[in-house]
Amino acid sequence: MSEGVEWALHSCVNLAWSGPDRAVSAARLAAWHDLPAAYLNKQLQALARAGILTSSPGPRGGFRLARPLASISLMDVVAAVEGPEEAFRCTEIRRRGPGAGDPAAGADAADCAVAHAMTRAELAWRRALAAQNLDEIRQQAEQQAPEAAGRLRAWLAAQ
């Protein structure tokens, strides 16, 4: 996964902490973690296209959560940023070169064992991400750093 997934996940939690009435610009969200604003903006736009965030233009514009954190799974964010494509793509290298096997033997018609194993693993990974929502992440973050939400709100209010 790209670092954009991490940035998008943190941004969603930060938007929840900022409050439902405050739109936060990509530049402000990026500055909070010293990230490149233009690249974070791409991730935020992807989240908006997926219906996770809303965006409003103008000097007082920015991003807000489109729905509660409890209804946003980690898989929702990953799919918005990375796309819906499978992570592993079998190119059937077993059918090339001297190790290609005898097509007449029928072995080549069987499912690729590597592709089968990778598909099973990816399905388990996607199910695990889909089973966890961003509100659970927010709660854990607040347990680890109880002052984080207040610090973010104070920093946003000071600007």
PDB file of N, CA and C in Angstrom, residues 49-155:
ATOM      1  N   ARG A  49     -14.464  11.485  -3.661  1.00  0.00           N
ATOM      2  CA  ARG A  49     -15.111  10.759  -4.765  1.00  0.00           C
ATOM      3  C   ARG A  49     -15.779   9.477  -4.271  1.00  0.00           C
ATOM      4  N   ALA A  50     -15.213   8.875  -3.219  1.00  0.00           N
ATOM      5  CA  ALA A  50     -15.760   7.632  -2.664  1.00  0.00           C
ATOM      6  C   ALA A  50     -16.885   7.887  -1.660  1.00  0.00           C
ATOM      7  N   GLY A  51     -17.208   9.155  -1.405  1.00  0.00           N
ATOM      8  CA  GLY A  51     -18.281   9.473  -0.478  1.00  0.00           C
ATOM      9  C   GLY A  51     -17.891   9.391   0.991  1.00  0.00           C
ATOM     10  N   ILE A  52     -16.600   9.356   1.263  1.00  0.00           N
ATOM     11  CA  ILE A  52     -16.111   9.318   2.643  1.00  0.00           C
ATOM     12  C   ILE A  52     -15.990  10.731   3.195  1.00  0.00           C
ATOM     13  N   LEU A  53     -15.572  11.663   2.351  1.00  0.00           N
ATOM     14  CA  LEU A  53     -15.455  13.074   2.709  1.00  0.00           C
ATOM     15  C   LEU A  53     -16.344  13.897   1.786  1.00  0.00           C
ATOM     16  N   THR A  54     -16.602  15.120   2.212  1.00  0.00           N
ATOM     17  CA  THR A  54     -17.184  16.117   1.329  1.00  0.00           C
ATOM     18  C   THR A  54     -16.162  17.239   1.233  1.00  0.00           C
ATOM     19  N   SER A  55     -16.195  17.945   0.136  1.00  0.00           N
ATOM     20  CA  SER A  55     -15.287  19.081  -0.011  1.00  0.00           C
ATOM     21  C   SER A  55     -16.086  20.297  -0.431  1.00  0.00           C
ATOM     22  N   SER A  56     -15.635  21.438   0.041  1.00  0.00           N
ATOM     23  CA  SER A  56     -16.263  22.694  -0.345  1.00  0.00           C
ATOM     24  C   SER A  56     -15.171  23.664  -0.755  1.00  0.00           C
ATOM     25  N   PRO A  57     -15.368  24.388  -1.850  1.00  0.00           N
ATOM     26  CA  PRO A  57     -14.346  25.305  -2.351  1.00  0.00           C
ATOM     27  C   PRO A  57     -14.359  26.631  -1.583  1.00  0.00           C
ATOM     28  N   GLY A  58     -13.363  27.432  -1.856  1.00  0.00           N
ATOM     29  CA  GLY A  58     -13.316  28.788  -1.315  1.00  0.00           C
ATOM     30  C   GLY A  58     -12.388  28.935  -0.135  1.00  0.00           C
ATOM     31  N   PRO A  59     -12.198  30.187   0.283  1.00  0.00           N
ATOM     32  CA  PRO A  59     -11.247  30.470   1.365  1.00  0.00           C
ATOM     33  C   PRO A  59     -11.628  29.819   2.691  1.00  0.00           C
ATOM     34  N   ARG A  60     -12.906  29.598   2.913  1.00  0.00           N
ATOM     35  CA  ARG A  60     -13.338  28.932   4.140  1.00  0.00           C
ATOM     36  C   ARG A  60     -13.711  27.478   3.872  1.00  0.00           C
ATOM     37  N   GLY A  61     -13.374  27.015   2.698  1.00  0.00           N
ATOM     38  CA  GLY A  61     -13.701  25.651   2.300  1.00  0.00           C
ATOM     39  C   GLY A  61     -12.711  24.640   2.848  1.00  0.00           C
ATOM     40  N   GLY A  62     -12.893  23.437   2.431  1.00  0.00           N
ATOM     41  CA  GLY A  62     -12.020  22.357   2.867  1.00  0.00           C
ATOM     42  C   GLY A  62     -12.778  21.047   2.881  1.00  0.00           C
ATOM     43  N   PHE A  63     -12.317  20.162   3.720  1.00  0.00           N
ATOM     44  CA  PHE A  63     -12.879  18.815   3.781  1.00  0.00           C
ATOM     45  C   PHE A  63     -13.567  18.582   5.111  1.00  0.00           C
ATOM     46  N   ARG A  64     -14.614  17.766   5.054  1.00  0.00           N
ATOM     47  CA  ARG A  64     -15.350  17.293   6.231  1.00  0.00           C
ATOM     48  C   ARG A  64     -15.652  15.811   6.010  1.00  0.00           C
ATOM     49  N   LEU A  65     -15.926  15.118   7.091  1.00  0.00           N
ATOM     50  CA  LEU A  65     -16.400  13.744   6.964  1.00  0.00           C
ATOM     51  C   LEU A  65     -17.810  13.761   6.373  1.00  0.00           C
ATOM     52  N   ALA A  66     -18.075  12.862   5.458  1.00  0.00           N
ATOM     53  CA  ALA A  66     -19.399  12.763   4.850  1.00  0.00           C
ATOM     54  C   ALA A  66     -20.320  11.874   5.667  1.00  0.00           C
ATOM     55  N   ARG A  67     -19.740  11.050   6.498  1.00  0.00           N
ATOM     56  CA  ARG A  67     -20.533  10.161   7.338  1.00  0.00           C
ATOM     57  C   ARG A  67     -19.756   9.843   8.615  1.00  0.00           C
ATOM     58  N   PRO A  68     -20.415   9.279   9.607  1.00  0.00           N
ATOM     59  CA  PRO A  68     -19.734   8.999  10.875  1.00  0.00           C
ATOM     60  C   PRO A  68     -18.582   8.007  10.702  1.00  0.00           C
ATOM     61  N   LEU A  69     -17.559   8.156  11.534  1.00  0.00           N
ATOM     62  CA  LEU A  69     -16.414   7.251  11.475  1.00  0.00           C
ATOM     63  C   LEU A  69     -16.824   5.791  11.631  1.00  0.00           C
ATOM     64  N   ALA A  70     -17.847   5.531  12.423  1.00  0.00           N
ATOM     65  CA  ALA A  70     -18.287   4.150  12.653  1.00  0.00           C
ATOM     66  C   ALA A  70     -18.797   3.485  11.377  1.00  0.00           C
ATOM     67  N   SER A  71     -19.155   4.276  10.381  1.00  0.00           N
ATOM     68  CA  SER A  71     -19.654   3.698   9.127  1.00  0.00           C
ATOM     69  C   SER A  71     -18.596   3.699   8.020  1.00  0.00           C
ATOM     70  N   ILE A  72     -17.352   3.994   8.380  1.00  0.00           N
ATOM     71  CA  ILE A  72     -16.253   3.995   7.408  1.00  0.00           C
ATOM     72  C   ILE A  72     -15.270   2.904   7.812  1.00  0.00           C
ATOM     73  N   SER A  73     -15.143   1.878   6.994  1.00  0.00           N
ATOM     74  CA  SER A  73     -14.204   0.800   7.300  1.00  0.00           C
ATOM     75  C   SER A  73     -12.811   1.155   6.775  1.00  0.00           C
ATOM     76  N   LEU A  74     -11.838   0.479   7.310  1.00  0.00           N
ATOM     77  CA  LEU A  74     -10.488   0.655   6.793  1.00  0.00           C
ATOM     78  C   LEU A  74     -10.435   0.264   5.321  1.00  0.00           C
ATOM     79  N   MET A  75     -11.215  -0.756   4.942  1.00  0.00           N
ATOM     80  CA  MET A  75     -11.243  -1.177   3.543  1.00  0.00           C
ATOM     81  C   MET A  75     -11.825  -0.098   2.657  1.00  0.00           C
ATOM     82  N   ASP A  76     -12.805   0.658   3.159  1.00  0.00           N
ATOM     83  CA  ASP A  76     -13.358   1.770   2.381  1.00  0.00           C
ATOM     84  C   ASP A  76     -12.260   2.759   2.006  1.00  0.00           C
ATOM     85  N   VAL A  77     -11.416   3.086   2.971  1.00  0.00           N
ATOM     86  CA  VAL A  77     -10.337   4.053   2.741  1.00  0.00           C
ATOM     87  C   VAL A  77      -9.286   3.462   1.804  1.00  0.00           C
ATOM     88  N   VAL A  78      -8.893   2.216   2.043  1.00  0.00           N
ATOM     89  CA  VAL A  78      -7.900   1.575   1.172  1.00  0.00           C
ATOM     90  C   VAL A  78      -8.400   1.534  -0.269  1.00  0.00           C
ATOM     91  N   ALA A  79      -9.640   1.119  -0.463  1.00  0.00           N
ATOM     92  CA  ALA A  79     -10.182   1.039  -1.825  1.00  0.00           C
ATOM     93  C   ALA A  79     -10.279   2.419  -2.469  1.00  0.00           C
ATOM     94  N   ALA A  80     -10.614   3.439  -1.689  1.00  0.00           N
ATOM     95  CA  ALA A  80     -10.707   4.796  -2.240  1.00  0.00           C
ATOM     96  C   ALA A  80      -9.339   5.294  -2.707  1.00  0.00           C
ATOM     97  N   VAL A  81      -8.310   5.022  -1.931  1.00  0.00           N
ATOM     98  CA  VAL A  81      -6.969   5.534  -2.244  1.00  0.00           C
ATOM     99  C   VAL A  81      -6.242   4.645  -3.256  1.00  0.00           C
ATOM    100  N   GLU A  82      -6.310   3.341  -3.051  1.00  0.00           N
ATOM    101  CA  GLU A  82      -5.539   2.408  -3.877  1.00  0.00           C
ATOM    102  C   GLU A  82      -6.301   1.888  -5.088  1.00  0.00           C
ATOM    103  N   GLY A  83      -7.624   1.990  -5.046  1.00  0.00           N
ATOM    104  CA  GLY A  83      -8.438   1.439  -6.120  1.00  0.00           C
ATOM    105  C   GLY A  83      -8.904   0.042  -5.763  1.00  0.00           C
ATOM    106  N   PRO A  84      -9.888  -0.451  -6.494  1.00  0.00           N
ATOM    107  CA  PRO A  84     -10.480  -1.747  -6.154  1.00  0.00           C
ATOM    108  C   PRO A  84      -9.715  -2.962  -6.685  1.00  0.00           C
ATOM    109  N   GLU A  85      -8.665  -2.738  -7.452  1.00  0.00           N
ATOM    110  CA  GLU A  85      -7.959  -3.853  -8.063  1.00  0.00           C
ATOM    111  C   GLU A  85      -7.310  -4.747  -7.003  1.00  0.00           C
ATOM    112  N   GLU A  86      -7.167  -6.005  -7.357  1.00  0.00           N
ATOM    113  CA  GLU A  86      -6.489  -6.936  -6.468  1.00  0.00           C
ATOM    114  C   GLU A  86      -5.016  -6.565  -6.363  1.00  0.00           C
ATOM    115  N   ALA A  87      -4.436  -6.802  -5.199  1.00  0.00           N
ATOM    116  CA  ALA A  87      -3.026  -6.471  -4.976  1.00  0.00           C
ATOM    117  C   ALA A  87      -2.111  -7.413  -5.752  1.00  0.00           C
ATOM    118  N   PHE A  88      -2.477  -8.684  -5.864  1.00  0.00           N
ATOM    119  CA  PHE A  88      -1.656  -9.673  -6.574  1.00  0.00           C
ATOM    120  C   PHE A  88      -2.258  -9.935  -7.939  1.00  0.00           C
ATOM    121  N   ARG A  89      -1.418  -9.908  -8.938  1.00  0.00           N
ATOM    122  CA  ARG A  89      -1.857 -10.197 -10.299  1.00  0.00           C
ATOM    123  C   ARG A  89      -1.010 -11.338 -10.855  1.00  0.00           C
ATOM    124  N   CYS A  90      -1.646 -12.460 -11.075  1.00  0.00           N
ATOM    125  CA  CYS A  90      -0.944 -13.617 -11.635  1.00  0.00           C
ATOM    126  C   CYS A  90      -0.763 -13.397 -13.136  1.00  0.00           C
ATOM    127  N   THR A  91       0.466 -13.488 -13.598  1.00  0.00           N
ATOM    128  CA  THR A  91       0.747 -13.330 -15.029  1.00  0.00           C
ATOM    129  C   THR A  91       1.041 -14.669 -15.704  1.00  0.00           C
ATOM    130  N   GLU A  92       0.784 -15.763 -14.982  1.00  0.00           N
ATOM    131  CA  GLU A  92       0.937 -17.114 -15.525  1.00  0.00           C
ATOM    132  C   GLU A  92       2.348 -17.378 -16.064  1.00  0.00           C
ATOM    133  N   ILE A  93       3.362 -17.019 -15.279  1.00  0.00           N
ATOM    134  CA  ILE A  93       4.733 -17.287 -15.733  1.00  0.00           C
ATOM    135  C   ILE A  93       5.003 -18.785 -15.817  1.00  0.00           C
ATOM    136  N   ARG A  94       4.191 -19.582 -15.162  1.00  0.00           N
ATOM    137  CA  ARG A  94       4.375 -21.040 -15.232  1.00  0.00           C
ATOM    138  C   ARG A  94       4.130 -21.573 -16.641  1.00  0.00           C
ATOM    139  N   ARG A  95       3.530 -20.777 -17.490  1.00  0.00           N
ATOM    140  CA  ARG A  95       3.255 -21.179 -18.875  1.00  0.00           C
ATOM    141  C   ARG A  95       4.333 -20.721 -19.847  1.00  0.00           C
ATOM    142  N   ARG A  96       5.425 -20.153 -19.325  1.00  0.00           N
ATOM    143  CA  ARG A  96       6.482 -19.621 -20.199  1.00  0.00           C
ATOM    144  C   ARG A  96       7.806 -20.316 -19.908  1.00  0.00           C
ATOM    145  N   GLY A  97       8.678 -20.260 -20.875  1.00  0.00           N
ATOM    146  CA  GLY A  97      10.037 -20.759 -20.710  1.00  0.00           C
ATOM    147  C   GLY A  97      10.121 -22.274 -20.652  1.00  0.00           C
ATOM    148  N   PRO A  98      11.323 -22.773 -20.353  1.00  0.00           N
ATOM    149  CA  PRO A  98      11.525 -24.229 -20.332  1.00  0.00           C
ATOM    150  C   PRO A  98      10.688 -24.945 -19.269  1.00  0.00           C
ATOM    151  N   GLY A  99      10.254 -24.239 -18.253  1.00  0.00           N
ATOM    152  CA  GLY A  99       9.456 -24.868 -17.197  1.00  0.00           C
ATOM    153  C   GLY A  99       7.971 -24.856 -17.474  1.00  0.00           C
ATOM    154  N   ALA A 100       7.580 -24.556 -18.705  1.00  0.00           N
ATOM    155  CA  ALA A 100       6.165 -24.371 -19.030  1.00  0.00           C
ATOM    156  C   ALA A 100       5.333 -25.633 -18.911  1.00  0.00           C
ATOM    157  N   GLY A 101       5.902 -26.777 -18.926  1.00  0.00           N
ATOM    158  CA  GLY A 101       5.112 -28.001 -18.825  1.00  0.00           C
ATOM    159  C   GLY A 101       4.501 -28.384 -20.156  1.00  0.00           C
ATOM    160  N   ASP A 102       3.914 -29.543 -20.184  1.00  0.00           N
ATOM    161  CA  ASP A 102       3.317 -30.092 -21.399  1.00  0.00           C
ATOM    162  C   ASP A 102       1.831 -29.758 -21.447  1.00  0.00           C
ATOM    163  N   PRO A 103       1.407 -28.869 -22.371  1.00  0.00           N
ATOM    164  CA  PRO A 103      -0.012 -28.501 -22.446  1.00  0.00           C
ATOM    165  C   PRO A 103      -0.913 -29.707 -22.675  1.00  0.00           C
ATOM    166  N   ALA A 104      -0.413 -30.737 -23.334  1.00  0.00           N
ATOM    167  CA  ALA A 104      -1.229 -31.922 -23.606  1.00  0.00           C
ATOM    168  C   ALA A 104      -1.517 -32.700 -22.329  1.00  0.00           C
ATOM    169  N   ALA A 105      -0.680 -32.520 -21.300  1.00  0.00           N
ATOM    170  CA  ALA A 105      -0.863 -33.263 -20.050  1.00  0.00           C
ATOM    171  C   ALA A 105      -2.015 -32.710 -19.211  1.00  0.00           C
ATOM    172  N   GLY A 106      -2.472 -31.509 -19.515  1.00  0.00           N
ATOM    173  CA  GLY A 106      -3.598 -30.936 -18.796  1.00  0.00           C
ATOM    174  C   GLY A 106      -3.227 -30.233 -17.502  1.00  0.00           C
ATOM    175  N   ALA A 107      -1.978 -30.295 -17.096  1.00  0.00           N
ATOM    176  CA  ALA A 107      -1.558 -29.660 -15.843  1.00  0.00           C
ATOM    177  C   ALA A 107      -1.707 -28.146 -15.928  1.00  0.00           C
ATOM    178  N   ASP A 108      -1.556 -27.614 -17.132  1.00  0.00           N
ATOM    179  CA  ASP A 108      -1.631 -26.169 -17.286  1.00  0.00           C
ATOM    180  C   ASP A 108      -3.054 -25.639 -17.106  1.00  0.00           C
ATOM    181  N   ALA A 109      -4.038 -26.525 -17.229  1.00  0.00           N
ATOM    182  CA  ALA A 109      -5.422 -26.088 -17.092  1.00  0.00           C
ATOM    183  C   ALA A 109      -5.794 -25.874 -15.622  1.00  0.00           C
ATOM    184  N   ALA A 110      -5.045 -26.467 -14.711  1.00  0.00           N
ATOM    185  CA  ALA A 110      -5.346 -26.333 -13.285  1.00  0.00           C
ATOM    186  C   ALA A 110      -5.054 -24.912 -12.815  1.00  0.00           C
ATOM    187  N   ASP A 111      -5.767 -24.505 -11.752  1.00  0.00           N
ATOM    188  CA  ASP A 111      -5.505 -23.192 -11.167  1.00  0.00           C
ATOM    189  C   ASP A 111      -4.060 -23.118 -10.694  1.00  0.00           C
ATOM    190  N   CYS A 112      -3.475 -21.966 -10.863  1.00  0.00           N
ATOM    191  CA  CYS A 112      -2.111 -21.723 -10.391  1.00  0.00           C
ATOM    192  C   CYS A 112      -2.119 -21.760  -8.858  1.00  0.00           C
ATOM    193  N   ALA A 113      -1.289 -22.586  -8.264  1.00  0.00           N
ATOM    194  CA  ALA A 113      -1.240 -22.723  -6.804  1.00  0.00           C
ATOM    195  C   ALA A 113      -0.818 -21.421  -6.141  1.00  0.00           C
ATOM    196  N   VAL A 114       0.093 -20.701  -6.752  1.00  0.00           N
ATOM    197  CA  VAL A 114       0.537 -19.420  -6.195  1.00  0.00           C
ATOM    198  C   VAL A 114      -0.618 -18.419  -6.222  1.00  0.00           C
ATOM    199  N   ALA A 115      -1.300 -18.303  -7.347  1.00  0.00           N
ATOM    200  CA  ALA A 115      -2.428 -17.371  -7.466  1.00  0.00           C
ATOM    201  C   ALA A 115      -3.530 -17.738  -6.480  1.00  0.00           C
ATOM    202  N   HIS A 116      -3.785 -19.024  -6.315  1.00  0.00           N
ATOM    203  CA  HIS A 116      -4.819 -19.468  -5.389  1.00  0.00           C
ATOM    204  C   HIS A 116      -4.472 -19.065  -3.956  1.00  0.00           C
ATOM    205  N   ALA A 117      -3.242 -19.286  -3.547  1.00  0.00           N
ATOM    206  CA  ALA A 117      -2.810 -18.924  -2.187  1.00  0.00           C
ATOM    207  C   ALA A 117      -2.869 -17.417  -1.974  1.00  0.00           C
ATOM    208  N   MET A 118      -2.426 -16.657  -2.955  1.00  0.00           N
ATOM    209  CA  MET A 118      -2.430 -15.199  -2.829  1.00  0.00           C
ATOM    210  C   MET A 118      -3.857 -14.651  -2.798  1.00  0.00           C
ATOM    211  N   THR A 119      -4.757 -15.237  -3.551  1.00  0.00           N
ATOM    212  CA  THR A 119      -6.152 -14.810  -3.549  1.00  0.00           C
ATOM    213  C   THR A 119      -6.788 -15.076  -2.186  1.00  0.00           C
ATOM    214  N   ARG A 120      -6.515 -16.240  -1.609  1.00  0.00           N
ATOM    215  CA  ARG A 120      -7.027 -16.551  -0.268  1.00  0.00           C
ATOM    216  C   ARG A 120      -6.513 -15.557   0.759  1.00  0.00           C
ATOM    217  N   ALA A 121      -5.210 -15.250   0.693  1.00  0.00           N
ATOM    218  CA  ALA A 121      -4.610 -14.307   1.647  1.00  0.00           C
ATOM    219  C   ALA A 121      -5.192 -12.907   1.473  1.00  0.00           C
ATOM    220  N   GLU A 122      -5.367 -12.472   0.239  1.00  0.00           N
ATOM    221  CA  GLU A 122      -5.931 -11.145   0.015  1.00  0.00           C
ATOM    222  C   GLU A 122      -7.372 -11.056   0.490  1.00  0.00           C
ATOM    223  N   LEU A 123      -8.136 -12.102   0.298  1.00  0.00           N
ATOM    224  CA  LEU A 123      -9.514 -12.110   0.771  1.00  0.00           C
ATOM    225  C   LEU A 123      -9.553 -11.972   2.301  1.00  0.00           C
ATOM    226  N   ALA A 124      -8.678 -12.674   2.989  1.00  0.00           N
ATOM    227  CA  ALA A 124      -8.612 -12.571   4.453  1.00  0.00           C
ATOM    228  C   ALA A 124      -8.212 -11.159   4.867  1.00  0.00           C
ATOM    229  N   TRP A 125      -7.264 -10.570   4.168  1.00  0.00           N
ATOM    230  CA  TRP A 125      -6.800  -9.211   4.451  1.00  0.00           C
ATOM    231  C   TRP A 125      -7.931  -8.209   4.241  1.00  0.00           C
ATOM    232  N   ARG A 126      -8.651  -8.328   3.125  1.00  0.00           N
ATOM    233  CA  ARG A 126      -9.756  -7.412   2.838  1.00  0.00           C
ATOM    234  C   ARG A 126     -10.887  -7.565   3.863  1.00  0.00           C
ATOM    235  N   ARG A 127     -11.171  -8.794   4.260  1.00  0.00           N
ATOM    236  CA  ARG A 127     -12.216  -9.007   5.271  1.00  0.00           C
ATOM    237  C   ARG A 127     -11.821  -8.381   6.600  1.00  0.00           C
ATOM    238  N   ALA A 128     -10.555  -8.508   6.976  1.00  0.00           N
ATOM    239  CA  ALA A 128     -10.081  -7.920   8.241  1.00  0.00           C
ATOM    240  C   ALA A 128     -10.181  -6.400   8.195  1.00  0.00           C
ATOM    241  N   LEU A 129      -9.824  -5.786   7.076  1.00  0.00           N
ATOM    242  CA  LEU A 129      -9.931  -4.331   6.939  1.00  0.00           C
ATOM    243  C   LEU A 129     -11.388  -3.886   6.935  1.00  0.00           C
ATOM    244  N   ALA A 130     -12.248  -4.673   6.307  1.00  0.00           N
ATOM    245  CA  ALA A 130     -13.668  -4.328   6.249  1.00  0.00           C
ATOM    246  C   ALA A 130     -14.337  -4.473   7.617  1.00  0.00           C
ATOM    247  N   ALA A 131     -13.780  -5.303   8.477  1.00  0.00           N
ATOM    248  CA  ALA A 131     -14.376  -5.552   9.789  1.00  0.00           C
ATOM    249  C   ALA A 131     -14.027  -4.483  10.821  1.00  0.00           C
ATOM    250  N   GLN A 132     -13.071  -3.625  10.502  1.00  0.00           N
ATOM    251  CA  GLN A 132     -12.666  -2.589  11.460  1.00  0.00           C
ATOM    252  C   GLN A 132     -13.028  -1.217  10.920  1.00  0.00           C
ATOM    253  N   ASN A 133     -13.662  -0.401  11.774  1.00  0.00           N
ATOM    254  CA  ASN A 133     -14.062   0.929  11.318  1.00  0.00           C
ATOM    255  C   ASN A 133     -13.166   2.010  11.926  1.00  0.00           C
ATOM    256  N   LEU A 134     -13.291   3.200  11.368  1.00  0.00           N
ATOM    257  CA  LEU A 134     -12.436   4.307  11.799  1.00  0.00           C
ATOM    258  C   LEU A 134     -12.761   4.828  13.191  1.00  0.00           C
ATOM    259  N   ASP A 135     -13.974   4.584  13.673  1.00  0.00           N
ATOM    260  CA  ASP A 135     -14.273   5.000  15.040  1.00  0.00           C
ATOM    261  C   ASP A 135     -13.484   4.155  16.035  1.00  0.00           C
ATOM    262  N   GLU A 136     -13.281   2.896  15.722  1.00  0.00           N
ATOM    263  CA  GLU A 136     -12.441   2.038  16.568  1.00  0.00           C
ATOM    264  C   GLU A 136     -10.998   2.551  16.586  1.00  0.00           C
ATOM    265  N   ILE A 137     -10.531   3.009  15.450  1.00  0.00           N
ATOM    266  CA  ILE A 137      -9.178   3.578  15.357  1.00  0.00           C
ATOM    267  C   ILE A 137      -9.107   4.864  16.174  1.00  0.00           C
ATOM    268  N   ARG A 138     -10.129   5.723  16.049  1.00  0.00           N
ATOM    269  CA  ARG A 138     -10.172   6.962  16.826  1.00  0.00           C
ATOM    270  C   ARG A 138     -10.122   6.671  18.318  1.00  0.00           C
ATOM    271  N   GLN A 139     -10.913   5.721  18.763  1.00  0.00           N
ATOM    272  CA  GLN A 139     -10.937   5.374  20.182  1.00  0.00           C
ATOM    273  C   GLN A 139      -9.570   4.897  20.670  1.00  0.00           C
ATOM    274  N   GLN A 140      -8.934   4.061  19.886  1.00  0.00           N
ATOM    275  CA  GLN A 140      -7.604   3.567  20.256  1.00  0.00           C
ATOM    276  C   GLN A 140      -6.596   4.712  20.285  1.00  0.00           C
ATOM    277  N   ALA A 141      -6.669   5.607  19.308  1.00  0.00           N
ATOM    278  CA  ALA A 141      -5.764   6.758  19.267  1.00  0.00           C
ATOM    279  C   ALA A 141      -5.959   7.637  20.498  1.00  0.00           C
ATOM    280  N   GLU A 142      -7.206   7.823  20.909  1.00  0.00           N
ATOM    281  CA  GLU A 142      -7.488   8.653  22.085  1.00  0.00           C
ATOM    282  C   GLU A 142      -7.013   7.984  23.377  1.00  0.00           C
ATOM    283  N   GLN A 143      -7.035   6.658  23.414  1.00  0.00           N
ATOM    284  CA  GLN A 143      -6.488   5.954  24.579  1.00  0.00           C
ATOM    285  C   GLN A 143      -4.976   6.116  24.637  1.00  0.00           C
ATOM    286  N   GLN A 144      -4.335   6.058  23.482  1.00  0.00           N
ATOM    287  CA  GLN A 144      -2.879   6.170  23.424  1.00  0.00           C
ATOM    288  C   GLN A 144      -2.409   7.600  23.657  1.00  0.00           C
ATOM    289  N   ALA A 145      -3.172   8.570  23.187  1.00  0.00           N
ATOM    290  CA  ALA A 145      -2.788   9.985  23.303  1.00  0.00           C
ATOM    291  C   ALA A 145      -4.038  10.804  23.615  1.00  0.00           C
ATOM    292  N   PRO A 146      -4.482  10.815  24.881  1.00  0.00           N
ATOM    293  CA  PRO A 146      -5.736  11.492  25.233  1.00  0.00           C
ATOM    294  C   PRO A 146      -5.772  12.977  24.886  1.00  0.00           C
ATOM    295  N   GLU A 147      -4.636  13.604  24.781  1.00  0.00           N
ATOM    296  CA  GLU A 147      -4.586  15.040  24.501  1.00  0.00           C
ATOM    297  C   GLU A 147      -4.600  15.368  23.006  1.00  0.00           C
ATOM    298  N   ALA A 148      -4.508  14.371  22.148  1.00  0.00           N
ATOM    299  CA  ALA A 148      -4.332  14.606  20.708  1.00  0.00           C
ATOM    300  C   ALA A 148      -5.476  15.406  20.091  1.00  0.00           C
ATOM    301  N   ALA A 149      -6.709  15.047  20.382  1.00  0.00           N
ATOM    302  CA  ALA A 149      -7.851  15.747  19.784  1.00  0.00           C
ATOM    303  C   ALA A 149      -7.877  17.212  20.201  1.00  0.00           C
ATOM    304  N   GLY A 150      -7.664  17.473  21.469  1.00  0.00           N
ATOM    305  CA  GLY A 150      -7.650  18.854  21.961  1.00  0.00           C
ATOM    306  C   GLY A 150      -6.520  19.668  21.371  1.00  0.00           C
ATOM    307  N   ARG A 151      -5.353  19.051  21.233  1.00  0.00           N
ATOM    308  CA  ARG A 151      -4.212  19.753  20.623  1.00  0.00           C
ATOM    309  C   ARG A 151      -4.519  20.136  19.186  1.00  0.00           C
ATOM    310  N   LEU A 152      -5.130  19.224  18.439  1.00  0.00           N
ATOM    311  CA  LEU A 152      -5.472  19.516  17.045  1.00  0.00           C
ATOM    312  C   LEU A 152      -6.493  20.649  16.977  1.00  0.00           C
ATOM    313  N   ARG A 153      -7.540  20.574  17.768  1.00  0.00           N
ATOM    314  CA  ARG A 153      -8.563  21.642  17.752  1.00  0.00           C
ATOM    315  C   ARG A 153      -7.970  22.993  18.110  1.00  0.00           C
ATOM    316  N   ALA A 154      -7.101  23.033  19.118  1.00  0.00           N
ATOM    317  CA  ALA A 154      -6.453  24.298  19.519  1.00  0.00           C
ATOM    318  C   ALA A 154      -5.555  24.818  18.399  1.00  0.00           C
ATOM    319  N   TRP A 155      -4.841  23.933  17.741  1.00  0.00           N
ATOM    320  CA  TRP A 155      -3.950  24.337  16.647  1.00  0.00           C
ATOM    321  C   TRP A 155      -4.757  24.884  15.468  1.00  0.00           C
TER     322      TRP A 155
END
